[in-house]
mmCIF file of C-alpha atoms in Angstrom:
data_model
loop_
_atom_site.group_PDB
_atom_site.id
_atom_site.type_symbol
_atom_site.label_atom_id
_atom_site.label_comp_id
_atom_site.label_asym_id
_atom_site.label_seq_id
_atom_site.Cartn_x
_atom_site.Cartn_y
_atom_site.Cartn_z
ATOM 1 C CA UNK A 259 50.402 -13.037 32.523
ATOM 2 C CA UNK A 260 47.881 -15.812 31.996
ATOM 3 C CA UNK A 261 44.819 -13.496 32.909
ATOM 4 C CA UNK A 262 46.352 -11.048 29.956
ATOM 5 C CA UNK A 263 46.233 -13.845 27.631
ATOM 6 C CA UNK A 264 42.744 -14.880 28.532
ATOM 7 C CA UNK A 265 41.567 -11.231 28.163
ATOM 8 C CA UNK A 266 43.129 -11.037 24.720
ATOM 9 C CA UNK A 267 41.290 -14.136 23.624
ATOM 10 C CA UNK A 268 37.926 -13.089 24.876
ATOM 11 C CA UNK A 269 38.455 -10.004 22.807
ATOM 12 C CA UNK A 270 38.604 -12.078 19.657
ATOM 13 C CA UNK A 271 34.709 -13.187 19.797
ATOM 14 C CA UNK A 272 32.047 -10.762 18.767
ATOM 15 C CA UNK A 273 29.313 -9.870 21.369
ATOM 16 C CA UNK A 274 26.269 -11.671 20.199
ATOM 17 C CA UNK A 275 23.712 -9.592 18.674
ATOM 18 C CA UNK A 276 20.306 -9.606 20.345
ATOM 19 C CA UNK A 277 17.648 -9.045 17.516
ATOM 20 C CA UNK A 278 14.080 -8.078 18.271
ATOM 21 C CA UNK A 279 11.368 -10.589 17.721
ATOM 22 C CA UNK A 280 7.916 -9.586 16.432
ATOM 23 C CA UNK A 281 4.253 -11.054 16.151
ATOM 24 C CA UNK A 282 2.889 -9.885 12.990
ATOM 25 C CA UNK A 283 -0.979 -10.242 11.743
ATOM 26 C CA UNK A 284 -1.729 -9.527 8.302
ATOM 27 C CA UNK A 285 -3.929 -10.335 5.499
ATOM 28 C CA UNK A 286 -5.792 -9.076 2.422
ATOM 29 C CA UNK A 287 -9.397 -8.072 1.996
ATOM 30 C CA UNK A 288 -10.933 -8.672 -1.472
ATOM 31 C CA UNK A 289 -14.170 -9.063 -3.045
ATOM 32 C CA UNK A 290 -15.082 -10.731 -6.910
ATOM 33 C CA UNK A 291 -13.545 -13.993 -5.969
ATOM 34 C CA UNK A 292 -10.312 -12.363 -4.648
ATOM 35 C CA UNK A 293 -9.751 -10.491 -8.003
ATOM 36 C CA UNK A 294 -10.593 -6.971 -6.508
ATOM 37 C CA UNK A 295 -8.949 -5.525 -3.371
ATOM 38 C CA UNK A 296 -11.189 -3.208 -0.933
ATOM 39 C CA UNK A 297 -8.916 -0.488 -0.086
ATOM 40 C CA UNK A 298 -9.469 1.753 3.169
ATOM 41 C CA UNK A 299 -11.425 -0.679 5.245
ATOM 42 C CA UNK A 300 -10.866 -0.425 8.762
ATOM 43 C CA UNK A 301 -9.923 -3.506 10.652
ATOM 44 C CA UNK A 302 -10.037 -3.862 14.237
ATOM 45 C CA UNK A 303 -7.766 -6.102 16.521
ATOM 46 C CA UNK A 304 -9.152 -6.624 20.157
ATOM 47 C CA UNK A 305 -7.547 -8.082 23.177
ATOM 48 C CA UNK A 306 -9.181 -8.840 26.310
ATOM 49 C CA UNK A 307 -7.944 -7.714 29.618
ATOM 50 C CA UNK A 308 -8.053 -10.323 32.513
ATOM 51 C CA UNK A 309 -10.205 -9.459 35.276
ATOM 52 C CA UNK A 310 -11.784 -6.869 33.347
ATOM 53 C CA UNK A 311 -14.886 -6.242 30.964
ATOM 54 C CA UNK A 312 -12.876 -3.784 28.928
ATOM 55 C CA UNK A 313 -10.411 -4.733 25.924
ATOM 56 C CA UNK A 314 -7.829 -3.136 24.096
ATOM 57 C CA UNK A 315 -8.515 -2.106 20.545
ATOM 58 C CA UNK A 316 -6.003 -1.344 17.651
ATOM 59 C CA UNK A 317 -6.864 -0.170 14.156
ATOM 60 C CA UNK A 318 -5.456 -0.360 10.859
ATOM 61 C CA UNK A 319 -6.814 0.371 7.234
ATOM 62 C CA UNK A 320 -6.336 -1.654 4.215
ATOM 63 C CA UNK A 321 -4.121 -0.194 1.770
ATOM 64 C CA UNK A 322 -4.891 -0.030 -2.300
ATOM 65 C CA UNK A 323 -3.979 -3.734 -2.419
ATOM 66 C CA UNK A 324 -6.471 -4.598 0.353
ATOM 67 C CA UNK A 325 -3.848 -5.256 2.727
ATOM 68 C CA UNK A 326 -3.540 -4.875 6.467
ATOM 69 C CA UNK A 327 -0.719 -5.386 9.412
ATOM 70 C CA UNK A 328 -0.683 -5.410 12.798
ATOM 71 C CA UNK A 329 2.777 -5.689 14.303
ATOM 72 C CA UNK A 330 4.155 -6.135 17.883
ATOM 73 C CA UNK A 331 7.356 -6.855 19.657
ATOM 74 C CA UNK A 332 7.135 -10.505 20.976
ATOM 75 C CA UNK A 333 6.739 -10.526 24.716
ATOM 76 C CA UNK A 334 5.091 -12.841 27.411
ATOM 77 C CA UNK A 335 1.965 -10.497 27.555
ATOM 78 C CA UNK A 336 0.943 -11.720 24.011
ATOM 79 C CA UNK A 337 0.217 -15.263 25.132
ATOM 80 C CA UNK A 338 -1.627 -13.965 28.360
ATOM 81 C CA UNK A 339 -4.541 -12.303 26.624
ATOM 82 C CA UNK A 340 -7.011 -13.516 23.925
ATOM 83 C CA UNK A 341 -6.949 -11.796 20.618
ATOM 84 C CA UNK A 342 -9.981 -11.122 17.895
ATOM 85 C CA UNK A 343 -10.005 -9.643 14.356
ATOM 86 C CA UNK A 344 -13.288 -7.799 12.959
ATOM 87 C CA UNK A 345 -14.537 -5.607 10.473
ATOM 88 C CA UNK A 346 -17.844 -3.939 9.959
ATOM 89 C CA UNK A 347 -19.004 -2.176 6.639
ATOM 90 C CA UNK A 348 -23.014 -2.512 7.305
ATOM 91 C CA UNK A 349 -24.481 0.376 5.462
ATOM 92 C CA UNK A 350 -28.466 -0.145 5.213
ATOM 93 C CA UNK A 351 -28.261 2.428 2.318
ATOM 94 C CA UNK A 352 -25.710 0.471 0.465
ATOM 95 C CA UNK A 353 -26.377 -3.274 1.261
ATOM 96 C CA UNK A 354 -23.675 -4.470 -1.373
ATOM 97 C CA UNK A 355 -21.834 -7.230 0.206
ATOM 98 C CA UNK A 356 -22.818 -10.472 2.018
ATOM 99 C CA UNK A 357 -21.220 -10.689 5.551
ATOM 100 C CA UNK A 358 -20.815 -7.123 5.847
ATOM 101 C CA UNK A 359 -19.621 -7.745 9.624
ATOM 102 C CA UNK A 360 -17.299 -10.431 10.419
ATOM 103 C CA UNK A 361 -15.484 -11.527 13.729
ATOM 104 C CA UNK A 362 -12.853 -13.836 14.042
ATOM 105 C CA UNK A 363 -11.080 -15.200 17.273
ATOM 106 C CA UNK A 364 -7.551 -15.585 17.228
ATOM 107 C CA UNK A 365 -6.974 -16.865 20.706
ATOM 108 C CA UNK A 366 -3.497 -16.370 22.308
ATOM 109 C CA UNK A 367 -0.422 -15.130 20.468
ATOM 110 C CA UNK A 368 2.875 -16.850 20.500
ATOM 111 C CA UNK A 369 5.930 -14.990 22.108
ATOM 112 C CA UNK A 370 8.327 -15.567 19.362
ATOM 113 C CA UNK A 371 8.980 -14.474 15.767
ATOM 114 C CA UNK A 372 5.460 -15.533 13.976
ATOM 115 C CA UNK A 373 3.397 -14.256 11.084
ATOM 116 C CA UNK A 374 -0.419 -14.994 11.207
ATOM 117 C CA UNK A 375 -2.268 -14.484 7.932
ATOM 118 C CA UNK A 376 -6.027 -14.058 7.884
ATOM 119 C CA UNK A 377 -7.736 -13.060 4.522
ATOM 120 C CA UNK A 378 -11.044 -11.954 4.285
ATOM 121 C CA UNK A 379 -13.427 -12.327 1.203
ATOM 122 C CA UNK A 380 -16.563 -10.460 0.990
ATOM 123 C CA UNK A 381 -18.681 -11.537 -1.793
ATOM 124 C CA UNK A 382 -21.116 -9.003 -3.560
ATOM 125 C CA UNK A 383 -24.867 -9.976 -3.867
ATOM 126 C CA UNK A 384 -26.476 -10.694 -7.071
ATOM 127 C CA UNK A 385 -29.889 -11.941 -7.864
ATOM 128 C CA UNK A 386 -30.739 -15.409 -9.750
ATOM 129 C CA UNK A 387 -33.969 -17.326 -10.390
ATOM 130 C CA UNK A 388 -34.247 -20.909 -9.071
ATOM 131 C CA UNK A 389 -36.956 -23.573 -10.480
ATOM 132 C CA UNK A 390 -37.689 -26.995 -10.228
ATOM 133 C CA UNK A 391 -37.409 -28.913 -13.793
ATOM 134 C CA UNK A 392 -40.084 -31.168 -12.814
ATOM 135 C CA UNK A 393 -42.456 -29.833 -10.311
ATOM 136 C CA UNK A 394 -44.411 -33.170 -9.733
ATOM 137 C CA UNK A 395 -41.463 -35.022 -9.204
ATOM 138 C CA UNK A 396 -40.203 -32.318 -6.642
ATOM 139 C CA UNK A 397 -43.508 -32.630 -4.776
ATOM 140 C CA UNK A 398 -43.470 -36.472 -4.786
ATOM 141 C CA UNK A 399 -39.712 -36.318 -3.415
ATOM 142 C CA UNK A 400 -40.464 -33.442 -1.088
ATOM 143 C CA UNK A 401 -37.396 -31.597 -2.353
ATOM 144 C CA UNK A 402 -35.627 -28.700 -0.689
ATOM 145 C CA UNK A 403 -32.649 -26.490 -1.733
ATOM 146 C CA UNK A 404 -30.066 -24.453 -0.030
ATOM 147 C CA UNK A 405 -27.355 -22.690 -1.402
ATOM 148 C CA UNK A 406 -24.038 -22.528 0.568
ATOM 149 C CA UNK A 407 -20.960 -20.345 0.110
ATOM 150 C CA UNK A 408 -17.643 -19.038 1.856
ATOM 151 C CA UNK A 409 -18.161 -15.557 3.321
ATOM 152 C CA UNK A 410 -15.804 -13.516 5.603
ATOM 153 C CA UNK A 411 -12.684 -15.387 6.793
ATOM 154 C CA UNK A 412 -11.390 -17.199 3.771
ATOM 155 C CA UNK A 413 -9.912 -20.458 4.949
ATOM 156 C CA UNK A 414 -10.252 -24.218 4.563
ATOM 157 C CA UNK A 415 -11.788 -24.124 7.814
ATOM 158 C CA UNK A 416 -14.625 -21.958 6.956
ATOM 159 C CA UNK A 417 -15.456 -23.205 3.451
ATOM 160 C CA UNK A 418 -19.099 -23.374 2.540
ATOM 161 C CA UNK A 419 -20.201 -22.584 6.263
ATOM 162 C CA UNK A 420 -22.950 -19.701 5.303
ATOM 163 C CA UNK A 421 -25.937 -20.459 3.696
ATOM 164 C CA UNK A 422 -28.842 -18.525 2.008
ATOM 165 C CA UNK A 423 -32.187 -19.162 0.354
ATOM 166 C CA UNK A 424 -34.660 -21.917 0.448
ATOM 167 C CA UNK A 425 -36.636 -23.288 -2.620
ATOM 168 C CA UNK A 426 -39.310 -25.898 -2.004
ATOM 169 C CA UNK A 427 -42.745 -26.664 -3.026
ATOM 170 C CA UNK A 428 -44.136 -25.051 -0.172
ATOM 171 C CA UNK A 429 -41.884 -22.003 -0.247
ATOM 172 C CA UNK A 430 -40.112 -20.231 -2.947
ATOM 173 C CA UNK A 431 -38.281 -16.787 -2.920
ATOM 174 C CA UNK A 432 -37.408 -15.650 -6.221
ATOM 175 C CA UNK A 433 -35.141 -13.632 -7.261
ATOM 176 C CA UNK A 434 -32.821 -15.182 -4.989
ATOM 177 C CA UNK A 435 -29.536 -13.464 -3.692
ATOM 178 C CA UNK A 436 -26.516 -15.327 -3.710
ATOM 179 C CA UNK A 437 -22.779 -14.166 -3.600
ATOM 180 C CA UNK A 438 -21.383 -13.348 -7.050
ATOM 181 C CA UNK A 439 -17.875 -14.389 -8.243
ATOM 182 C CA UNK A 440 -17.547 -17.195 -6.017
ATOM 183 C CA UNK A 441 -18.518 -20.848 -5.953
ATOM 184 C CA UNK A 442 -21.795 -21.514 -4.614
ATOM 185 C CA UNK A 443 -22.568 -25.443 -3.471
ATOM 186 C CA UNK A 444 -26.488 -25.850 -4.364
ATOM 187 C CA UNK A 445 -27.731 -28.679 -1.835
ATOM 188 C CA UNK A 446 -30.841 -30.439 -2.985
ATOM 189 C CA UNK A 447 -32.332 -32.859 -0.550
ATOM 190 C CA UNK A 448 -35.521 -35.027 -0.185
ATOM 191 C CA UNK A 449 -36.765 -38.448 0.315
ATOM 192 C CA UNK A 450 -37.816 -41.278 -2.026
ATOM 193 C CA UNK A 451 -40.652 -42.813 0.024
ATOM 194 C CA UNK A 452 -41.201 -45.715 -2.219
ATOM 195 C CA UNK A 453 -37.708 -47.035 -1.879
ATOM 196 C CA UNK A 454 -37.433 -45.523 1.700
ATOM 197 C CA UNK A 455 -34.306 -43.870 1.135
ATOM 198 C CA UNK A 456 -33.035 -40.211 1.505
ATOM 199 C CA UNK A 457 -31.965 -38.300 -1.613
ATOM 200 C CA UNK A 458 -29.257 -35.789 -1.741
ATOM 201 C CA UNK A 459 -27.609 -33.832 -4.965
ATOM 202 C CA UNK A 460 -24.968 -31.362 -5.018
ATOM 203 C CA UNK A 461 -24.293 -28.898 -7.906
ATOM 204 C CA UNK A 462 -22.020 -25.989 -7.986
ATOM 205 C CA UNK A 463 -22.619 -22.654 -9.784
ATOM 206 C CA UNK A 464 -20.376 -19.627 -10.248
ATOM 207 C CA UNK A 465 -22.362 -16.567 -11.185
ATOM 208 C CA UNK A 466 -20.721 -13.066 -12.657
ATOM 209 C CA UNK A 467 -22.155 -10.175 -10.636
ATOM 210 C CA UNK A 468 -25.186 -8.631 -12.080
ATOM 211 C CA UNK A 469 -25.729 -11.292 -14.735
ATOM 212 C CA UNK A 470 -29.347 -12.775 -15.525
ATOM 213 C CA UNK A 471 -29.193 -16.443 -14.048
ATOM 214 C CA UNK A 472 -31.679 -19.112 -14.115
ATOM 215 C CA UNK A 473 -30.775 -22.151 -11.895
ATOM 216 C CA UNK A 474 -32.745 -25.114 -12.915
ATOM 217 C CA UNK A 475 -33.030 -27.956 -10.198
ATOM 218 C CA UNK A 476 -32.997 -31.559 -11.514
ATOM 219 C CA UNK A 477 -32.863 -34.484 -9.802
#
């Protein structure tokens, strides 16, 4: 009698529902400062094979919003292999973008419900002209200028890691190609030998694609 009662009590409790868990890797690929999606771009996810030179490769294409997604059931194998994301749009006949190729190491994936977001920004190239306002002063201070910008993976950890161009009194390359529709940090350095101190000045420029732009370097 007691056994029957115990059995009846157990039947009142629903069986727990075991829900699948997933690891998702997703993001957007854009240009023009994030305003324009890049559709139909192939994104490759690679994972290494321990004790092997080979690796597994998975491919997805961005949709009309520039969005891509890889989704896996979470399991212990995810945190036993290293993963990486990459794209390659290099075309020598249509050299439109900075960073036509990019490789991003992800590392091990967690074996639990997780969404990892990786957004990529591919700025288009545009040409500018850069001059020194006072050539005599620039020569005296031995000024040199470079242009820094974000390219490829768009995150705080990769901000302004790329650079292009060099403008100095010994070498000037004009027109100068910089990424358009994205902030570019102009770094000018030199030395004031009279005061025995280093000189540095930072400017930020933002140039729309295809516009005529003259950047005057003034210290």
